[in-house]
Coordinates of C-alpha atoms in Angstrom, one line a residue:
M1 CA -12.3 -57.8 -37.7
E2 CA -15.2 -56.4 -35.7
K3 CA -15.0 -52.6 -35.2
S4 CA -17.1 -49.9 -33.5
G5 CA -15.6 -47.0 -35.4
D6 CA -12.5 -45.4 -37.0
N7 CA -9.5 -45.5 -34.7
S8 CA -6.9 -44.0 -36.9
S9 CA -6.3 -40.8 -34.9
K10 CA -5.5 -42.5 -31.6
N11 CA -2.0 -42.1 -30.1
I12 CA -1.1 -45.5 -28.6
I13 CA -2.3 -48.8 -30.2
I14 CA -2.7 -51.5 -27.6
G15 CA -3.4 -55.1 -28.4
F16 CA -5.0 -57.4 -25.8
D17 CA -5.2 -61.2 -25.4
A18 CA -9.0 -61.3 -25.4
K19 CA -9.6 -65.1 -25.3
R20 CA -11.0 -65.0 -21.8
I21 CA -12.8 -61.7 -22.3
V22 CA -15.1 -63.5 -24.7
R23 CA -15.1 -67.0 -23.0
N24 CA -14.8 -66.7 -19.2
G25 CA -17.8 -65.5 -17.3
T26 CA -15.9 -64.7 -14.1
G27 CA -12.3 -64.5 -12.9
L28 CA -9.9 -63.7 -15.7
G29 CA -12.7 -62.8 -18.0
S30 CA -14.1 -60.3 -15.5
Y31 CA -10.7 -58.8 -15.0
G32 CA -10.2 -58.3 -18.7
R33 CA -13.7 -56.8 -19.4
T34 CA -13.5 -54.4 -16.5
L35 CA -10.0 -53.2 -17.3
V36 CA -10.8 -52.7 -21.1
N37 CA -14.0 -50.9 -20.4
D38 CA -12.3 -48.5 -17.9
L39 CA -9.4 -47.9 -20.3
A40 CA -11.8 -47.2 -23.2
A41 CA -12.7 -43.9 -21.6
D42 CA -9.2 -42.7 -22.5
D43 CA -9.4 -41.5 -26.1
S44 CA -5.6 -41.5 -26.4
L45 CA -5.7 -45.3 -26.4
Q46 CA -6.7 -47.4 -29.3
L47 CA -7.7 -50.8 -27.9
R48 CA -7.6 -53.9 -30.2
L49 CA -8.9 -57.1 -28.7
Y50 CA -7.5 -60.3 -30.2
A51 CA -9.5 -63.4 -29.6
P52 CA -9.4 -66.9 -31.3
D53 CA -13.1 -66.7 -32.0
K54 CA -16.2 -64.6 -31.0
G55 CA -16.8 -66.7 -27.9
R56 CA -20.0 -66.0 -26.0
D57 CA -22.2 -63.1 -27.3
D58 CA -23.3 -62.2 -23.7
L59 CA -19.7 -61.8 -22.6
R60 CA -18.4 -60.0 -25.8
N61 CA -21.3 -57.6 -25.6
Q62 CA -20.2 -56.5 -22.2
I63 CA -17.4 -54.6 -23.8
V64 CA -18.4 -51.0 -24.3
S65 CA -19.0 -49.8 -27.9
R66 CA -16.7 -46.9 -28.5
P67 CA -14.8 -45.6 -31.5
N68 CA -11.4 -46.6 -30.0
V69 CA -12.4 -50.3 -29.3
A70 CA -12.3 -53.1 -31.9
F71 CA -12.2 -56.9 -31.9
F72 CA -9.9 -58.9 -34.2
Y73 CA -10.1 -62.6 -35.0
P74 CA -7.8 -64.9 -37.0
T75 CA -8.9 -66.3 -40.4
L76 CA -9.1 -70.0 -39.7
H77 CA -9.7 -73.0 -42.0
T78 CA -12.9 -74.9 -41.3
S79 CA -10.9 -78.1 -40.5
H80 CA -8.7 -78.3 -37.5
S81 CA -9.8 -74.8 -36.4
T82 CA -9.1 -75.5 -32.7
L83 CA -5.5 -76.4 -33.5
H84 CA -5.1 -73.4 -35.7
A85 CA -6.6 -71.1 -33.1
S86 CA -4.2 -72.5 -30.4
Y87 CA -1.2 -72.0 -32.7
W88 CA -2.4 -68.5 -33.7
R89 CA -2.7 -67.4 -30.0
T90 CA 0.7 -69.0 -29.1
R91 CA 2.7 -67.8 -32.1
G92 CA 0.8 -66.7 -35.2
I93 CA -0.8 -63.7 -33.6
V94 CA 2.6 -61.8 -33.6
R95 CA 2.3 -61.5 -37.4
D96 CA -1.2 -60.0 -37.1
L97 CA 0.0 -57.5 -34.4
L98 CA 2.8 -56.3 -36.7
R99 CA 0.4 -56.0 -39.6
D100 CA -2.1 -54.0 -37.4
G101 CA 0.5 -51.6 -36.1
V102 CA 0.2 -52.7 -32.4
Q103 CA 2.8 -50.9 -30.3
I104 CA 2.1 -52.6 -27.0
Y105 CA 0.6 -56.1 -26.4
H106 CA -1.0 -56.9 -23.1
G107 CA -1.4 -60.5 -22.1
L108 CA -4.3 -60.3 -19.6
S109 CA -4.1 -63.8 -18.3
G110 CA -0.5 -64.7 -17.6
E111 CA 0.6 -65.6 -21.1
L112 CA 2.4 -63.9 -24.0
P113 CA 3.0 -65.3 -27.5
V114 CA 6.3 -66.8 -28.4
G115 CA 8.4 -64.3 -30.4
I116 CA 6.8 -61.1 -29.2
R117 CA 10.1 -59.7 -27.8
K118 CA 12.0 -60.5 -31.0
S119 CA 9.2 -58.7 -33.1
G120 CA 10.0 -55.4 -31.5
I121 CA 6.5 -55.0 -30.1
R122 CA 6.6 -54.0 -26.4
S123 CA 4.7 -56.3 -24.1
I124 CA 3.1 -56.4 -20.7
V125 CA 1.6 -59.4 -19.0
T126 CA -0.7 -59.6 -16.0
I127 CA 0.0 -62.5 -13.7
H128 CA -2.8 -63.3 -11.4
D129 CA -1.3 -66.1 -9.3
L130 CA 1.2 -68.9 -9.4
I131 CA -0.9 -71.4 -7.4
F132 CA 0.1 -74.2 -9.7
L133 CA 3.7 -73.7 -8.4
R134 CA 2.9 -72.8 -4.8
H135 CA 0.2 -75.6 -4.4
P136 CA 0.7 -78.2 -7.2
E137 CA -1.4 -80.7 -5.3
F138 CA -4.5 -78.9 -6.6
Y139 CA -3.6 -79.6 -10.2
H140 CA -3.0 -82.6 -12.5
W141 CA 0.8 -83.1 -12.8
L142 CA 0.8 -82.6 -16.5
D143 CA -1.1 -79.3 -16.2
T144 CA 1.4 -78.1 -13.7
K145 CA 4.3 -78.8 -16.1
I146 CA 2.6 -77.0 -18.9
Y147 CA 1.6 -74.0 -16.8
A148 CA 5.2 -73.8 -15.4
W149 CA 6.7 -73.8 -18.9
K150 CA 4.3 -71.0 -20.1
F151 CA 5.1 -68.9 -17.0
R152 CA 8.9 -69.1 -17.5
Q153 CA 8.5 -68.5 -21.2
T154 CA 6.3 -65.5 -20.6
V155 CA 8.5 -63.8 -18.1
R156 CA 11.4 -64.1 -20.6
E157 CA 9.3 -62.4 -23.3
A158 CA 7.7 -59.7 -21.2
D159 CA 9.1 -56.2 -21.0
H160 CA 7.1 -55.6 -17.9
I161 CA 4.9 -57.6 -15.5
I162 CA 1.8 -56.6 -13.6
A163 CA 1.1 -58.5 -10.5
I164 CA -2.3 -58.2 -9.0
S165 CA -1.1 -58.4 -5.4
E166 CA 2.1 -58.1 -3.4
C167 CA 1.6 -61.9 -2.7
T168 CA 1.7 -62.6 -6.4
K169 CA 4.7 -60.3 -6.8
R170 CA 6.6 -62.3 -4.2
D171 CA 5.8 -65.6 -6.0
I172 CA 6.9 -64.2 -9.3
I173 CA 10.3 -63.2 -7.9
E174 CA 10.7 -66.5 -6.1
F175 CA 9.6 -68.9 -8.8
G176 CA 10.7 -66.9 -11.9
G177 CA 13.9 -65.2 -10.6
V178 CA 12.5 -61.9 -12.0
D179 CA 14.1 -58.7 -10.9
E180 CA 11.7 -56.6 -8.7
S181 CA 12.1 -53.6 -11.0
K182 CA 10.4 -55.4 -13.8
I183 CA 7.2 -55.9 -11.7
S184 CA 4.4 -53.4 -10.9
V185 CA 1.7 -54.3 -8.4
I186 CA -1.6 -52.9 -9.8
Y187 CA -4.6 -54.3 -8.0
Q188 CA -7.6 -55.8 -9.8
S189 CA -10.7 -53.6 -10.1
F190 CA -14.3 -54.7 -9.7
S191 CA -17.4 -54.2 -11.8
P192 CA -19.4 -51.1 -11.0
Q193 CA -22.6 -53.2 -10.8
F194 CA -21.5 -54.2 -7.3
S195 CA -21.5 -50.5 -6.1
A196 CA -25.0 -49.8 -7.4
Q197 CA -28.1 -50.0 -5.2
V198 CA -30.3 -53.0 -6.1
A199 CA -33.9 -52.2 -6.7
P200 CA -36.4 -53.7 -4.1
E201 CA -38.3 -55.5 -6.9
T202 CA -35.1 -57.1 -8.1
L203 CA -34.2 -58.3 -4.6
E204 CA -37.6 -59.9 -4.2
S205 CA -37.5 -61.4 -7.7
V206 CA -34.1 -63.1 -7.0
R207 CA -35.2 -64.2 -3.6
Q208 CA -38.2 -66.0 -4.9
R209 CA -36.6 -67.4 -8.1
Y210 CA -33.8 -69.0 -6.1
E211 CA -35.8 -69.6 -2.9
L212 CA -33.1 -67.9 -0.8
P213 CA -33.1 -68.5 3.0
N214 CA -34.2 -65.7 5.3
R215 CA -30.7 -65.5 6.9
Y216 CA -27.6 -66.7 5.1
V217 CA -23.9 -66.5 4.8
L218 CA -22.7 -66.2 1.1
N219 CA -19.8 -67.6 -0.8
V220 CA -19.1 -66.9 -4.5
G221 CA -16.4 -68.8 -6.5
T222 CA -15.7 -72.1 -8.1
I223 CA -16.5 -75.0 -5.8
E224 CA -13.1 -76.7 -5.8
A225 CA -10.8 -78.1 -3.1
R226 CA -8.5 -75.0 -3.1
K227 CA -11.5 -72.7 -2.3
N228 CA -12.1 -74.8 0.8
I229 CA -15.8 -74.1 1.2
L230 CA -16.0 -77.3 3.4
L231 CA -14.6 -75.2 6.2
A232 CA -17.6 -72.9 6.1
V233 CA -19.9 -76.0 6.0
K234 CA -18.3 -77.4 9.1
A235 CA -18.6 -74.0 10.8
L236 CA -22.4 -74.3 10.6
H237 CA -22.3 -76.8 13.5
Y238 CA -21.4 -74.0 15.8
L239 CA -23.8 -71.4 14.4
P240 CA -27.5 -70.8 15.1
E241 CA -29.9 -73.1 13.2
E242 CA -31.5 -70.3 11.3
I243 CA -28.2 -69.4 9.6
S244 CA -27.8 -71.1 6.2
L245 CA -24.9 -71.1 3.7
V246 CA -25.5 -70.1 0.1
V247 CA -22.7 -71.0 -2.4
V248 CA -22.7 -69.6 -6.0
G249 CA -20.1 -71.1 -8.3
R250 CA -19.1 -73.6 -10.9
R251 CA -19.5 -77.2 -9.9
T252 CA -16.5 -79.6 -9.7
K253 CA -16.0 -83.1 -8.2
Y254 CA -15.2 -81.4 -4.9
T255 CA -18.8 -80.3 -4.8
D256 CA -19.9 -83.9 -4.3
K257 CA -17.5 -84.2 -1.3
V258 CA -19.0 -81.1 0.3
L259 CA -22.6 -82.3 -0.3
E260 CA -21.8 -85.8 1.1
Y261 CA -20.4 -84.3 4.3
A262 CA -23.5 -82.1 4.7
K263 CA -25.7 -85.1 4.2
N264 CA -23.8 -87.3 6.7
H265 CA -23.8 -84.6 9.3
G266 CA -27.4 -83.4 9.1
L267 CA -26.6 -80.0 7.4
S268 CA -28.1 -80.5 3.9
H269 CA -31.2 -78.4 4.8
R270 CA -28.9 -75.4 5.7
I271 CA -26.9 -75.4 2.4
K272 CA -28.0 -74.2 -1.0
M273 CA -25.7 -74.3 -4.0
F274 CA -26.3 -72.6 -7.3
H275 CA -24.4 -73.0 -10.6
G276 CA -24.5 -70.8 -13.7
V277 CA -26.1 -67.8 -11.9
P278 CA -26.1 -64.8 -14.4
D279 CA -23.9 -61.8 -13.5
D280 CA -27.0 -59.6 -13.3
D281 CA -28.4 -61.6 -10.4
L282 CA -25.2 -61.6 -8.3
P283 CA -25.6 -58.2 -6.7
A284 CA -29.0 -59.3 -5.3
F285 CA -27.3 -62.4 -3.8
Y286 CA -24.8 -60.2 -2.0
A287 CA -27.3 -57.6 -1.0
Q288 CA -29.5 -60.1 0.9
A289 CA -26.7 -61.9 2.7
E290 CA -25.5 -61.1 6.2
T291 CA -21.9 -62.1 5.8
F292 CA -19.5 -63.1 3.1
V293 CA -17.1 -66.0 3.6
Y294 CA -14.0 -66.8 1.5
P295 CA -12.1 -69.7 3.1
S296 CA -9.7 -70.2 0.2
I297 CA -6.4 -71.8 1.0
Y298 CA -4.5 -69.8 -1.6
E299 CA -5.4 -66.9 -4.0
G300 CA -3.7 -64.4 -6.2
F301 CA -6.2 -61.7 -5.1
G302 CA -9.8 -62.6 -4.3
I303 CA -12.1 -60.3 -6.2
P304 CA -15.3 -61.7 -4.7
I305 CA -14.2 -60.2 -1.4
I306 CA -14.1 -56.7 -3.0
E307 CA -17.5 -57.3 -4.6
A308 CA -18.9 -58.3 -1.2
I309 CA -17.5 -55.3 0.6
S310 CA -18.8 -53.0 -2.1
C311 CA -22.2 -54.5 -1.6
G312 CA -22.1 -53.7 2.1
L313 CA -21.1 -57.0 3.6
P314 CA -18.6 -57.9 6.3
V315 CA -16.1 -60.5 5.2
V316 CA -14.5 -63.6 6.9
A317 CA -11.6 -65.1 4.9
C318 CA -8.5 -67.2 5.6
T319 CA -4.9 -66.5 6.2
G320 CA -2.0 -67.7 4.2
S321 CA -2.1 -65.9 0.9
C322 CA -3.2 -62.4 -0.3
L323 CA -6.7 -62.2 1.1
E324 CA -5.7 -59.7 3.8
E325 CA -4.6 -57.4 1.0
A326 CA -8.0 -57.7 -0.6
G327 CA -10.2 -57.5 2.5
G328 CA -8.1 -55.0 4.5
P329 CA -7.6 -54.8 8.3
D330 CA -11.3 -54.7 9.2
S331 CA -12.3 -58.0 7.7
L332 CA -11.7 -61.1 9.8
Y333 CA -9.2 -63.9 9.0
V334 CA -8.9 -67.4 10.4
A335 CA -6.6 -70.4 9.7
P336 CA -7.9 -72.5 6.7
N337 CA -8.4 -75.6 8.9
D338 CA -10.1 -74.1 12.0
E339 CA -13.9 -74.4 11.7
K340 CA -14.5 -73.2 15.3
A341 CA -12.5 -70.0 14.5
M342 CA -14.5 -69.7 11.3
A343 CA -17.8 -70.0 13.2
D344 CA -16.7 -67.5 15.8
A345 CA -15.7 -65.0 13.1
I346 CA -19.0 -65.4 11.3
R347 CA -20.8 -64.9 14.5
Q348 CA -19.0 -61.6 15.0
T349 CA -20.3 -60.4 11.6
L350 CA -23.9 -61.4 11.7
K351 CA -26.6 -58.6 11.9
G352 CA -26.7 -57.2 15.4
A353 CA -23.1 -58.1 16.3
D354 CA -21.1 -55.3 18.0
G355 CA -19.0 -53.3 15.7
R356 CA -20.5 -54.8 12.5
E357 CA -21.5 -51.5 10.9
E358 CA -18.3 -49.8 11.7
R359 CA -16.3 -52.7 10.2
I360 CA -18.4 -52.5 7.0
Y361 CA -17.8 -48.7 6.8
R362 CA -14.1 -48.9 7.2
S363 CA -13.8 -51.8 4.8
R364 CA -15.7 -49.8 2.1
D365 CA -13.2 -47.0 2.6
Y366 CA -10.3 -49.4 2.2
I367 CA -11.5 -50.8 -1.1
R368 CA -11.5 -47.4 -2.8
R369 CA -8.0 -48.2 -3.9
F370 CA -9.5 -50.9 -6.2
E371 CA -12.0 -48.7 -8.0
G372 CA -11.8 -49.1 -11.8
R373 CA -10.7 -45.7 -12.9
D374 CA -7.7 -45.6 -10.6
V375 CA -6.6 -49.0 -11.7
A376 CA -7.0 -48.0 -15.4
R377 CA -5.0 -44.9 -14.8
Q378 CA -2.1 -46.9 -13.4
V379 CA -2.2 -49.3 -16.3
A380 CA -2.4 -46.4 -18.9
E381 CA 0.6 -44.7 -17.2
L382 CA 2.5 -48.0 -17.6
Y383 CA 1.6 -48.1 -21.3
S384 CA 2.9 -44.5 -21.8
F385 CA 6.1 -45.4 -20.0
L386 CA 6.8 -48.4 -22.2
K387 CA 5.9 -46.6 -25.4

């Protein structure tokens, strides 16, 4: 156990599945870290973060050090520790939760341990998306089977479900047969670093280190087929030569397909891809772009859209999932297979375009609903209700 202080006087003891908090740099990890940090300001909550190991120091250390926050880890044998960790997180953790007096357990990434309902511990699970059921073509068939089993087991165990968008709520009802009364839509919040002004020296440092183009459209997210960044690459054909595309995200096999297309169509010089960019550098990438593009075919929410708007960028995204919920009515949306429409929308959001500044202003007003303290308040109210 790793503590930051004595928590004995707190009113509600909440346990969290913290695996991705300590292991995932973006996505589910960011969701967990932001939510826990915002909840930590409420002294009536004692937050216990259960992880199979300490994970990455840089990620674990992003959790605020407060008297009501503590990490807990299983005691594992040196041999077969990966197997033991997996079993602990799936089943064995329930014994530890009972031992530690946890009253409510929150699965932050769509999973709950088997037996949590029978133990008497109340449980909440956040489900981010059901893309593996809606679009199984983007997954290995065996992974789809495993994820589907975990989903159905989890909704049986859960006392309540948080969906991070209305789109995800509809999918939970459709694929899980879950009663609507068991689901609350509580939007995902974003890190406050994307609301802060970036210092001029930081902007210049990032520009020089990464050799960023003078004018560029930005995309942030894993470079995989579902994210559909090839659509934005194809849109470059219809945009001014001085406009480049900068992509920040984890590399996959799909990346090679994108780069091959760019090479074969004379676009390589207008595309820059970066992998493993530190979180601290991301706001400077946003701040120096002209437009943010998010051409994903399907998402549970789309947090990079919120980050971009918070940094003062107009957004172009695709129709078909929840992205209109994330970006609001003043972002632009196109079909996920229409590169000419994508190019036209990007053109409408470049610097100097009519209505650009008004669109940014209204979008920033729209995303106030995703601010961390408001999201944390809704989650805390749910804890109090379940207690």
